[in-house]
CSV table of C-alpha atoms in Angstrom, one decimal:
chain,number,residue,atom,x,y,z
A,1,UNK,CA,52.4,75.3,-4.5
A,2,UNK,CA,53.3,78.9,-5.0
A,3,UNK,CA,56.5,80.5,-6.0
A,4,UNK,CA,57.2,83.6,-3.9
A,5,UNK,CA,59.3,86.4,-5.1
A,6,UNK,CA,61.5,88.0,-2.4
A,7,UNK,CA,61.0,91.7,-2.6
A,8,UNK,CA,62.5,94.6,-0.8
A,9,UNK,CA,65.9,93.1,-0.1
A,10,UNK,CA,68.7,95.6,0.4
A,11,UNK,CA,71.1,95.7,-2.6
A,12,UNK,CA,74.7,96.0,-1.5
A,13,UNK,CA,78.1,94.5,-2.3
A,14,UNK,CA,78.0,91.4,-4.4
A,15,UNK,CA,74.2,91.5,-4.6
A,16,UNK,CA,74.3,94.4,-7.0
A,17,UNK,CA,76.6,92.6,-9.3
A,18,UNK,CA,73.9,90.1,-10.2
A,19,UNK,CA,70.3,91.1,-10.1
A,20,UNK,CA,67.9,94.0,-9.7
A,21,UNK,CA,65.0,93.3,-7.4
A,22,UNK,CA,63.5,90.0,-8.5
A,23,UNK,CA,64.3,90.4,-12.3
A,24,UNK,CA,66.2,87.6,-14.1
A,25,UNK,CA,69.3,88.6,-16.0
A,26,UNK,CA,68.8,87.1,-19.4
A,27,UNK,CA,71.9,85.6,-21.2
A,28,UNK,CA,73.1,87.9,-24.0
A,29,UNK,CA,74.1,86.7,-27.4
A,30,UNK,CA,76.2,83.6,-27.5
A,31,UNK,CA,77.7,84.0,-24.0
A,32,UNK,CA,77.3,80.8,-22.2
A,33,UNK,CA,77.3,80.7,-18.4
A,34,UNK,CA,79.9,79.0,-16.3
A,35,UNK,CA,78.5,76.5,-13.8
A,36,UNK,CA,79.7,75.9,-10.3
A,37,UNK,CA,78.0,73.1,-8.5
A,38,UNK,CA,78.8,73.0,-4.8
A,39,UNK,CA,77.7,69.9,-2.8
A,40,UNK,CA,78.2,69.2,0.9
A,41,UNK,CA,77.8,65.9,2.7
A,42,UNK,CA,75.2,65.4,5.5
A,43,UNK,CA,74.0,69.0,5.6
A,44,UNK,CA,70.5,69.6,7.0
A,45,UNK,CA,68.2,72.0,5.1
A,46,UNK,CA,67.8,74.2,8.3
A,47,UNK,CA,71.5,75.1,8.6
A,48,UNK,CA,71.7,78.4,6.7
A,49,UNK,CA,71.3,81.6,8.6
A,50,UNK,CA,69.4,83.5,5.9
A,51,UNK,CA,66.8,80.7,5.9
A,52,UNK,CA,65.9,81.2,9.6
A,53,UNK,CA,68.6,79.5,11.7
A,54,UNK,CA,69.7,82.4,13.9
A,55,UNK,CA,72.3,80.2,15.7
A,56,UNK,CA,74.5,79.4,12.7
A,57,UNK,CA,76.9,81.6,10.8
A,58,UNK,CA,76.9,81.1,7.0
A,59,UNK,CA,77.6,84.6,5.5
A,60,UNK,CA,78.5,83.3,2.0
A,61,UNK,CA,75.6,81.0,1.7
A,62,UNK,CA,73.5,83.9,2.9
A,63,UNK,CA,74.6,85.9,-0.1
A,64,UNK,CA,73.4,83.2,-2.4
A,65,UNK,CA,70.0,83.2,-0.7
A,66,UNK,CA,69.8,87.0,-0.9
A,67,UNK,CA,70.5,87.2,-4.6
A,68,UNK,CA,69.2,83.9,-5.8
A,69,UNK,CA,66.4,81.3,-5.7
A,70,UNK,CA,65.6,78.9,-2.9
A,71,UNK,CA,63.9,75.5,-3.2
A,72,UNK,CA,62.6,74.6,0.3
A,73,UNK,CA,61.5,71.1,-0.6
A,74,UNK,CA,64.4,69.4,-2.4
A,75,UNK,CA,64.6,65.7,-1.5
A,76,UNK,CA,67.1,62.9,-1.8
A,77,UNK,CA,64.9,60.0,-2.9
A,78,UNK,CA,66.5,57.6,-0.4
A,79,UNK,CA,68.9,54.7,-0.4
A,80,UNK,CA,69.2,51.0,-0.9
A,81,UNK,CA,72.1,50.9,1.6
A,82,UNK,CA,73.1,52.5,4.9
A,83,UNK,CA,75.6,54.8,3.1
A,84,UNK,CA,72.9,57.2,1.8
A,85,UNK,CA,75.5,59.4,0.2
A,86,UNK,CA,76.4,56.8,-2.4
A,87,UNK,CA,73.0,56.4,-4.1
A,88,UNK,CA,72.3,60.1,-3.7
A,89,UNK,CA,75.3,61.1,-5.7
A,90,UNK,CA,74.7,58.4,-8.3
A,91,UNK,CA,71.2,59.9,-8.8
A,92,UNK,CA,72.6,63.5,-9.0
A,93,UNK,CA,75.2,62.6,-11.6
A,94,UNK,CA,72.9,60.4,-13.7
A,95,UNK,CA,69.6,62.2,-13.4
A,96,UNK,CA,68.0,58.8,-12.7
A,97,UNK,CA,65.9,57.7,-9.8
A,98,UNK,CA,66.7,55.3,-7.0
A,99,UNK,CA,65.9,52.0,-8.7
A,100,UNK,CA,66.9,53.1,-12.2
A,101,UNK,CA,70.4,54.6,-12.0
A,102,UNK,CA,73.3,52.5,-13.1
A,103,UNK,CA,75.9,51.7,-10.5
A,104,UNK,CA,78.3,50.9,-13.3
A,105,UNK,CA,77.5,53.2,-16.1
A,106,UNK,CA,78.6,52.7,-19.7
A,107,UNK,CA,80.0,55.1,-22.3
A,108,UNK,CA,76.4,55.7,-23.4
A,109,UNK,CA,75.1,56.5,-20.0
A,110,UNK,CA,74.1,60.2,-19.7
A,111,UNK,CA,75.8,62.2,-17.0
A,112,UNK,CA,76.3,65.7,-15.9
A,113,UNK,CA,79.9,65.8,-16.9
A,114,UNK,CA,79.3,64.2,-20.3
A,115,UNK,CA,76.6,66.7,-21.2
A,116,UNK,CA,78.6,69.7,-20.4
A,117,UNK,CA,81.8,68.4,-21.9
A,118,UNK,CA,80.0,67.6,-25.1
A,119,UNK,CA,78.8,71.2,-25.2
A,120,UNK,CA,82.3,72.5,-25.1
A,121,UNK,CA,82.7,73.1,-21.4
A,122,UNK,CA,85.9,72.5,-19.5
A,123,UNK,CA,84.9,70.1,-16.8
A,124,UNK,CA,86.3,69.8,-13.3
A,125,UNK,CA,85.5,67.5,-10.4
A,126,UNK,CA,86.6,67.3,-6.8
A,127,UNK,CA,85.1,64.9,-4.3
A,128,UNK,CA,86.0,62.3,-1.7
A,129,UNK,CA,86.6,58.7,-2.9
A,130,UNK,CA,83.8,56.2,-3.1
A,131,UNK,CA,80.8,58.6,-3.2
A,132,UNK,CA,79.8,57.5,-6.7
A,133,UNK,CA,81.2,55.2,-9.5
A,134,UNK,CA,84.3,56.5,-11.1
A,135,UNK,CA,82.6,55.9,-14.5
A,136,UNK,CA,80.4,59.0,-13.7
A,137,UNK,CA,83.6,61.0,-13.3
A,138,UNK,CA,85.4,59.9,-16.5
A,139,UNK,CA,84.1,62.8,-18.5
A,140,UNK,CA,85.6,65.3,-16.2
A,141,UNK,CA,88.8,66.6,-17.7
A,142,UNK,CA,90.2,67.4,-14.3
A,143,UNK,CA,89.5,65.1,-11.4
A,144,UNK,CA,90.7,65.4,-7.8
A,145,UNK,CA,89.9,62.9,-5.1
A,146,UNK,CA,90.1,64.1,-1.5
A,147,UNK,CA,91.7,61.9,1.2
A,148,UNK,CA,88.8,62.8,3.4
A,149,UNK,CA,90.1,61.6,6.8
A,150,UNK,CA,93.1,63.9,6.5
A,151,UNK,CA,90.8,66.8,5.6
A,152,UNK,CA,88.4,66.2,8.4
A,153,UNK,CA,91.0,65.7,11.1
A,154,UNK,CA,92.6,69.0,10.1
A,155,UNK,CA,89.8,71.0,11.6
A,156,UNK,CA,89.4,73.0,8.4
A,157,UNK,CA,86.5,71.4,6.5
A,158,UNK,CA,86.5,72.6,2.9
A,159,UNK,CA,90.0,74.0,2.7
A,160,UNK,CA,91.4,71.3,0.4
A,161,UNK,CA,88.4,71.4,-1.9
A,162,UNK,CA,88.6,75.2,-2.2
A,163,UNK,CA,92.4,75.2,-2.7
A,164,UNK,CA,92.0,72.7,-5.6
A,165,UNK,CA,89.1,74.6,-7.1
A,166,UNK,CA,90.9,77.9,-7.0
A,167,UNK,CA,94.0,76.4,-8.6
A,168,UNK,CA,91.8,75.1,-11.4
A,169,UNK,CA,90.2,78.6,-11.9
A,170,UNK,CA,93.7,80.1,-12.2
A,171,UNK,CA,95.0,77.4,-14.7
A,172,UNK,CA,91.9,76.7,-16.8
A,173,UNK,CA,91.4,77.5,-20.4
A,174,UNK,CA,89.9,81.1,-20.3
A,175,UNK,CA,88.6,80.7,-23.8
A,176,UNK,CA,86.0,78.1,-22.7
A,177,UNK,CA,83.2,78.1,-20.2
A,178,UNK,CA,83.7,75.8,-17.3
A,179,UNK,CA,81.6,73.3,-15.4
A,180,UNK,CA,82.8,72.7,-11.8
A,181,UNK,CA,81.5,70.0,-9.5
A,182,UNK,CA,83.0,70.7,-6.0
A,183,UNK,CA,82.1,68.1,-3.4
A,184,UNK,CA,83.0,68.8,0.2
A,185,UNK,CA,83.6,66.0,2.7
A,186,UNK,CA,81.9,67.8,5.5
A,187,UNK,CA,79.9,68.3,7.7
A,188,UNK,CA,80.0,64.4,7.7
A,189,UNK,CA,81.6,62.9,10.8
A,190,UNK,CA,84.2,62.8,12.2
A,191,UNK,CA,83.3,66.5,12.9
A,192,UNK,CA,86.7,67.9,14.0
A,193,UNK,CA,86.6,71.7,13.8
A,194,UNK,CA,89.4,74.1,14.5
A,195,UNK,CA,89.1,76.4,17.5
A,196,UNK,CA,88.5,79.5,15.3
A,197,UNK,CA,85.2,77.8,14.2
A,198,UNK,CA,84.3,76.2,17.5
A,199,UNK,CA,84.6,79.5,19.5
A,200,UNK,CA,81.8,81.0,17.5
A,201,UNK,CA,79.4,78.5,19.1
A,202,UNK,CA,79.2,78.7,22.9
A,203,UNK,CA,77.2,75.7,24.1
A,204,UNK,CA,74.8,77.8,26.1
A,205,UNK,CA,73.9,79.7,22.9
A,206,UNK,CA,72.6,76.6,21.1
A,207,UNK,CA,69.1,75.2,21.1
A,208,UNK,CA,68.2,71.6,20.4
A,209,UNK,CA,65.9,70.9,17.4
A,210,UNK,CA,62.2,71.4,17.9
A,211,UNK,CA,61.6,67.7,17.3
A,212,UNK,CA,64.4,66.6,19.7
A,213,UNK,CA,63.7,63.4,21.6
A,214,UNK,CA,65.8,61.3,23.8
A,215,UNK,CA,64.7,58.1,22.1
A,216,UNK,CA,63.0,57.2,18.9
A,217,UNK,CA,59.4,56.1,19.7
A,218,UNK,CA,59.9,52.6,18.3
A,219,UNK,CA,62.5,50.4,16.5
A,220,UNK,CA,62.7,51.6,13.0
A,221,UNK,CA,65.1,48.8,12.1
A,222,UNK,CA,68.2,51.0,12.0
A,223,UNK,CA,69.2,51.6,15.6
A,224,UNK,CA,72.3,49.4,15.5
A,225,UNK,CA,73.9,51.0,12.5
A,226,UNK,CA,77.1,53.0,12.6
A,227,UNK,CA,75.6,56.4,12.5
A,228,UNK,CA,73.3,55.7,15.5
A,229,UNK,CA,76.3,54.5,17.5
A,230,UNK,CA,78.1,57.8,17.3
A,231,UNK,CA,76.3,58.9,20.4
A,232,UNK,CA,74.9,57.1,23.5
A,233,UNK,CA,71.2,56.9,24.6
A,234,UNK,CA,69.4,58.8,25.9
A,235,UNK,CA,70.0,61.7,23.5
A,236,UNK,CA,70.0,64.4,26.2
A,237,UNK,CA,69.9,68.1,25.4
A,238,UNK,CA,73.4,68.5,26.6
A,239,UNK,CA,74.7,65.7,24.3
A,240,UNK,CA,72.8,67.1,21.3
A,241,UNK,CA,74.2,70.6,21.9
A,242,UNK,CA,77.7,69.3,21.9
A,243,UNK,CA,77.2,67.5,18.6
A,244,UNK,CA,75.5,70.6,17.1
A,245,UNK,CA,78.4,72.7,18.1
A,246,UNK,CA,80.8,70.6,16.2
A,247,UNK,CA,78.4,70.3,13.3
A,248,UNK,CA,77.8,74.0,13.0
A,249,UNK,CA,81.5,74.8,13.3
A,250,UNK,CA,82.2,72.5,10.3
A,251,UNK,CA,79.5,74.1,8.2
A,252,UNK,CA,80.9,77.6,9.0
A,253,UNK,CA,84.3,76.4,8.0
A,254,UNK,CA,83.0,75.1,4.6
A,255,UNK,CA,81.1,78.4,4.2
A,256,UNK,CA,84.3,80.3,4.6
A,257,UNK,CA,86.0,78.3,1.9
A,258,UNK,CA,83.0,78.7,-0.4
A,259,UNK,CA,83.6,82.4,0.0
A,260,UNK,CA,87.2,82.0,-1.2
A,261,UNK,CA,86.0,80.3,-4.4
A,262,UNK,CA,83.4,83.1,-5.0
A,263,UNK,CA,86.0,85.8,-4.3
A,264,UNK,CA,88.3,84.2,-6.9
A,265,UNK,CA,85.5,84.2,-9.5
A,266,UNK,CA,84.9,87.9,-8.7
A,267,UNK,CA,88.6,88.7,-9.1
A,268,UNK,CA,88.5,87.0,-12.5
A,269,UNK,CA,85.4,88.9,-13.6
A,270,UNK,CA,83.5,85.6,-13.9
A,271,UNK,CA,81.1,85.9,-10.9
A,272,UNK,CA,78.3,87.6,-12.8
A,273,UNK,CA,78.5,84.9,-15.6
A,274,UNK,CA,78.6,81.9,-13.3
A,275,UNK,CA,75.5,79.9,-12.4
A,276,UNK,CA,76.0,78.7,-8.8
A,277,UNK,CA,74.1,75.8,-7.4
A,278,UNK,CA,74.6,74.8,-3.7
A,279,UNK,CA,73.1,71.7,-2.2
A,280,UNK,CA,73.9,68.6,-0.1
A,281,UNK,CA,73.5,64.9,-0.7
A,282,UNK,CA,70.9,64.7,2.1
A,283,UNK,CA,70.3,65.9,5.6
A,284,UNK,CA,70.9,64.4,9.1
A,285,UNK,CA,69.0,63.8,12.3
A,286,UNK,CA,71.6,64.8,14.9
A,287,UNK,CA,69.2,64.7,17.8
A,288,UNK,CA,65.9,65.0,15.9
A,289,UNK,CA,63.4,62.2,16.7
A,290,UNK,CA,66.0,60.6,19.0
A,291,UNK,CA,68.1,59.8,16.0
A,292,UNK,CA,71.6,60.8,14.9
A,293,UNK,CA,72.0,59.5,11.4
A,294,UNK,CA,70.3,59.9,8.0
A,295,UNK,CA,69.0,56.4,7.7
A,296,UNK,CA,65.4,57.6,8.1
A,297,UNK,CA,62.7,59.3,6.0
A,298,UNK,CA,62.0,62.3,8.2
A,299,UNK,CA,62.3,65.8,6.6
A,300,UNK,CA,65.5,66.7,8.4
A,301,UNK,CA,67.3,63.7,6.8
A,302,UNK,CA,65.8,63.4,3.3
A,303,UNK,CA,65.6,67.1,2.5
A,304,UNK,CA,68.7,69.1,1.5
A,305,UNK,CA,69.3,72.9,1.1
A,306,UNK,CA,69.0,74.0,-2.6
A,307,UNK,CA,70.2,77.4,-3.6
A,308,UNK,CA,70.7,78.8,-7.1
A,309,UNK,CA,72.1,82.2,-8.1
A,310,UNK,CA,73.6,83.7,-11.2
A,311,UNK,CA,72.6,84.8,-14.7
A,312,UNK,CA,69.0,84.1,-15.6
A,313,UNK,CA,68.1,83.3,-12.0
A,314,UNK,CA,65.5,85.6,-10.3
A,315,UNK,CA,65.4,86.3,-6.6
A,316,UNK,CA,62.8,84.2,-5.0
A,317,UNK,CA,61.8,81.0,-3.2
A,318,UNK,CA,59.4,78.2,-3.7
A,319,UNK,CA,57.7,75.3,-1.9
A,320,UNK,CA,57.5,73.3,-5.1
A,321,UNK,CA,58.6,69.7,-4.7
A,322,UNK,CA,61.9,68.5,-6.4
A,323,UNK,CA,64.3,65.6,-6.2
A,324,UNK,CA,68.1,66.0,-6.2
A,325,UNK,CA,68.1,64.1,-9.5
A,326,UNK,CA,66.3,67.0,-11.0
A,327,UNK,CA,69.6,69.0,-10.7
A,328,UNK,CA,71.0,67.4,-13.9
A,329,UNK,CA,68.2,68.4,-16.3
A,330,UNK,CA,67.8,71.7,-14.5
A,331,UNK,CA,71.4,72.8,-15.0
A,332,UNK,CA,71.3,71.7,-18.6
A,333,UNK,CA,68.1,73.6,-19.2
A,334,UNK,CA,69.4,76.8,-17.5
A,335,UNK,CA,72.7,76.7,-19.5
A,336,UNK,CA,70.6,76.2,-22.8
A,337,UNK,CA,72.0,72.6,-23.3
A,338,UNK,CA,69.9,69.8,-24.7
A,339,UNK,CA,68.5,67.7,-21.8
A,340,UNK,CA,69.3,64.0,-22.6
A,341,UNK,CA,66.2,61.9,-23.3
A,342,UNK,CA,65.1,59.3,-20.8
A,343,UNK,CA,66.1,61.0,-17.6
A,344,UNK,CA,63.9,60.5,-14.6
A,345,UNK,CA,64.8,64.0,-13.4
A,346,UNK,CA,62.7,66.9,-14.5
A,347,UNK,CA,63.9,70.4,-15.2
A,348,UNK,CA,62.8,72.9,-12.6
A,349,UNK,CA,63.5,75.8,-14.9
A,350,UNK,CA,59.7,76.6,-15.3
A,351,UNK,CA,59.4,76.9,-11.6
A,352,UNK,CA,62.5,79.1,-11.3
A,353,UNK,CA,61.2,81.4,-14.1
A,354,UNK,CA,57.7,81.6,-12.6
A,355,UNK,CA,56.1,79.8,-15.5
A,356,UNK,CA,54.7,77.0,-13.4
A,357,UNK,CA,54.1,76.6,-9.7
A,358,UNK,CA,55.5,73.1,-9.7
A,359,UNK,CA,56.5,70.3,-12.0
A,360,UNK,CA,56.0,67.5,-9.5
A,361,UNK,CA,52.9,66.6,-7.5
A,362,UNK,CA,54.3,63.8,-5.3
A,363,UNK,CA,57.6,62.7,-3.7
A,364,UNK,CA,58.4,59.0,-3.0
A,365,UNK,CA,61.1,58.1,-0.5
A,366,UNK,CA,62.6,54.7,0.3
A,367,UNK,CA,65.3,53.4,2.6
A,368,UNK,CA,66.4,49.8,2.2
A,369,UNK,CA,63.5,47.4,2.8
A,370,UNK,CA,62.5,49.0,6.1
A,371,UNK,CA,61.0,52.4,5.4
A,372,UNK,CA,58.8,54.0,2.7
A,373,UNK,CA,57.2,57.4,2.5
A,374,UNK,CA,55.1,59.5,0.1
A,375,UNK,CA,54.4,63.2,0.2
A,376,UNK,CA,51.5,64.9,-1.5
A,377,UNK,CA,50.6,68.5,-0.8
A,378,UNK,CA,50.7,69.1,2.9
A,379,UNK,CA,50.4,65.4,3.8
A,380,UNK,CA,53.2,62.9,4.3
A,381,UNK,CA,53.0,59.2,5.2
A,382,UNK,CA,55.9,57.2,6.4
A,383,UNK,CA,55.4,53.4,6.5
A,384,UNK,CA,57.6,50.9,8.3
A,385,UNK,CA,56.8,47.5,6.6
A,386,UNK,CA,58.9,45.3,8.9
A,387,UNK,CA,57.1,46.5,12.0
A,388,UNK,CA,53.8,47.3,10.3
A,389,UNK,CA,53.6,50.9,11.5
A,390,UNK,CA,52.5,54.1,9.9
A,391,UNK,CA,53.2,57.8,10.6
A,392,UNK,CA,50.9,60.4,9.1
A,393,UNK,CA,51.9,64.1,9.3
A,394,UNK,CA,50.4,67.3,8.1
A,395,UNK,CA,53.5,69.3,7.3
A,396,UNK,CA,51.7,72.6,7.1
A,397,UNK,CA,50.6,72.4,10.7
A,398,UNK,CA,53.4,70.2,11.9
A,399,UNK,CA,56.6,70.8,9.8
A,400,UNK,CA,58.8,69.1,12.4
A,401,UNK,CA,56.8,65.9,12.3
A,402,UNK,CA,56.0,65.6,16.0
A,403,UNK,CA,52.4,64.6,15.9
A,404,UNK,CA,51.5,61.3,14.3
A,405,UNK,CA,47.9,61.4,13.1
A,406,UNK,CA,47.8,57.8,11.9
A,407,UNK,CA,46.0,56.6,15.0
A,408,UNK,CA,43.3,59.4,15.1
A,409,UNK,CA,39.9,58.4,14.0
A,410,UNK,CA,39.2,61.6,12.1
A,411,UNK,CA,42.2,61.1,9.9
A,412,UNK,CA,41.6,57.5,8.8
A,413,UNK,CA,40.3,58.5,5.4
A,414,UNK,CA,43.4,60.6,4.8
A,415,UNK,CA,45.5,57.7,6.0
A,416,UNK,CA,43.8,55.3,3.5
A,417,UNK,CA,44.3,57.8,0.7
A,418,UNK,CA,48.0,58.2,1.4
A,419,UNK,CA,48.4,54.4,1.7
A,420,UNK,CA,46.8,54.1,-1.7
A,421,UNK,CA,49.1,56.8,-3.2
A,422,UNK,CA,52.1,55.0,-1.6
A,423,UNK,CA,51.1,51.8,-3.4
A,424,UNK,CA,50.8,53.6,-6.7
A,425,UNK,CA,54.2,55.3,-6.3
A,426,UNK,CA,55.8,52.1,-5.2
A,427,UNK,CA,54.8,50.4,-8.4
A,428,UNK,CA,55.6,53.4,-10.7
A,429,UNK,CA,59.2,53.7,-9.3
A,430,UNK,CA,60.0,50.0,-9.7
A,431,UNK,CA,60.5,49.5,-5.9
A,432,UNK,CA,61.2,45.8,-5.5
A,433,UNK,CA,60.5,45.5,-1.8
A,434,UNK,CA,57.0,44.8,-0.4
A,435,UNK,CA,55.1,47.4,1.6
A,436,UNK,CA,53.8,44.8,4.1
A,437,UNK,CA,55.9,42.1,5.8
A,438,UNK,CA,54.5,38.6,6.1
A,439,UNK,CA,55.6,38.3,9.7
A,440,UNK,CA,56.0,41.9,11.1
A,441,UNK,CA,57.5,42.4,14.5
A,442,UNK,CA,56.1,44.8,17.0
A,443,UNK,CA,59.0,47.2,17.1
A,444,UNK,CA,58.4,47.8,20.8
A,445,UNK,CA,60.1,45.2,22.9
A,446,UNK,CA,63.4,44.9,21.0
A,447,UNK,CA,63.7,48.6,20.9
A,448,UNK,CA,63.1,49.1,24.6
A,449,UNK,CA,65.5,46.3,25.6
A,450,UNK,CA,68.2,47.7,23.3
A,451,UNK,CA,67.9,51.3,24.6
A,452,UNK,CA,67.6,50.3,28.2
A,453,UNK,CA,70.9,48.3,27.9
A,454,UNK,CA,72.6,51.4,26.7
A,455,UNK,CA,71.4,53.9,29.3
A,456,UNK,CA,74.4,55.4,31.1
A,457,UNK,CA,74.9,54.0,34.6
A,458,UNK,CA,73.5,56.1,37.5
A,459,UNK,CA,76.0,58.5,39.1
């Protein structure tokens, strides 16, 4: 996998404060960079204008893309429960993989906050309640918990998080570097957006995803969960556009408030010494493959945006594979902190600096006991043990996962190789659930009956 430098970008405004075409700004002397870690909830990887989505408006995230480094293949490893955000944030905070993180960490458990606080950083945290164990937050000197329903129903996603972050920046100890973890409640539902954001998205200007479908092709075992009941079947184009409008409006609201935080850093003269990392806990289907939630292993739901900008970060992009739990060691490495021993996460600094094309060869994904996936190179296999089904995709030729090659004769050898790799990764990750059910169901009849019963009545 190749790391590609972005050349020829126009240098203007904030861009000139940071970098000269493609050249990392090395840290000078003993100056340590501040760290600002921005994390949204349920944001697909294809929801940033500068990365190719011409429908959405994200001017401040676009600035990070233009002056920073982009990982196009950053994955949440999955979840052991329907609330995918919970394990994802545990993995991010701990640097451990899905079956090895501690839900109830001890004093000795490494964490992002602990590492930076021990290094002398003033640590700050803002997030909604219940996303990860409070024990992971105890090393933050300043903790704020968002009453997320109040925030979401206000129509101004990100406002409270930005207000608290800006207040911290004004009141902090200016003699110490800071580590800030700012978790936004959106664009997770309920997606209530104020009119100033909604009016930017006329319904007739929006297109459905390229992998839109009115139904999922079979019962994946998760069609009765909360997220899938947010919208009726069939998932018509009109229905998906309405949900996309609300979704995009919430993202644009968050982008605006990210801009406020960045402007405060600029006013304080800290912007050019702040390492900024933007990501999300996972993506979302919202009409892709006939689904609406994130309880699946397709690219739109398991990948997340991953942007880095600041001192020591070149302009560029990469197709290298990474997990979200690589963030912990990567931030430590970029800030010249010791990376705690025993983490499952791997520092992506060699990829960012152009020293290696990749530090990972494979990605293993899991959801409860019903779905497993492995990615190697251009190939991706999704296995559904409970219904004994396989999906095989070539992501180079079919990035939207619309053509299942598992049933084609000429791809049987590739299928067998991927099934073998899945078994190896299954064992190496400590996955406790079998890859084959003793009594698999077909996945056809229950799904058809379920969906037919929920078709809207004829007009």
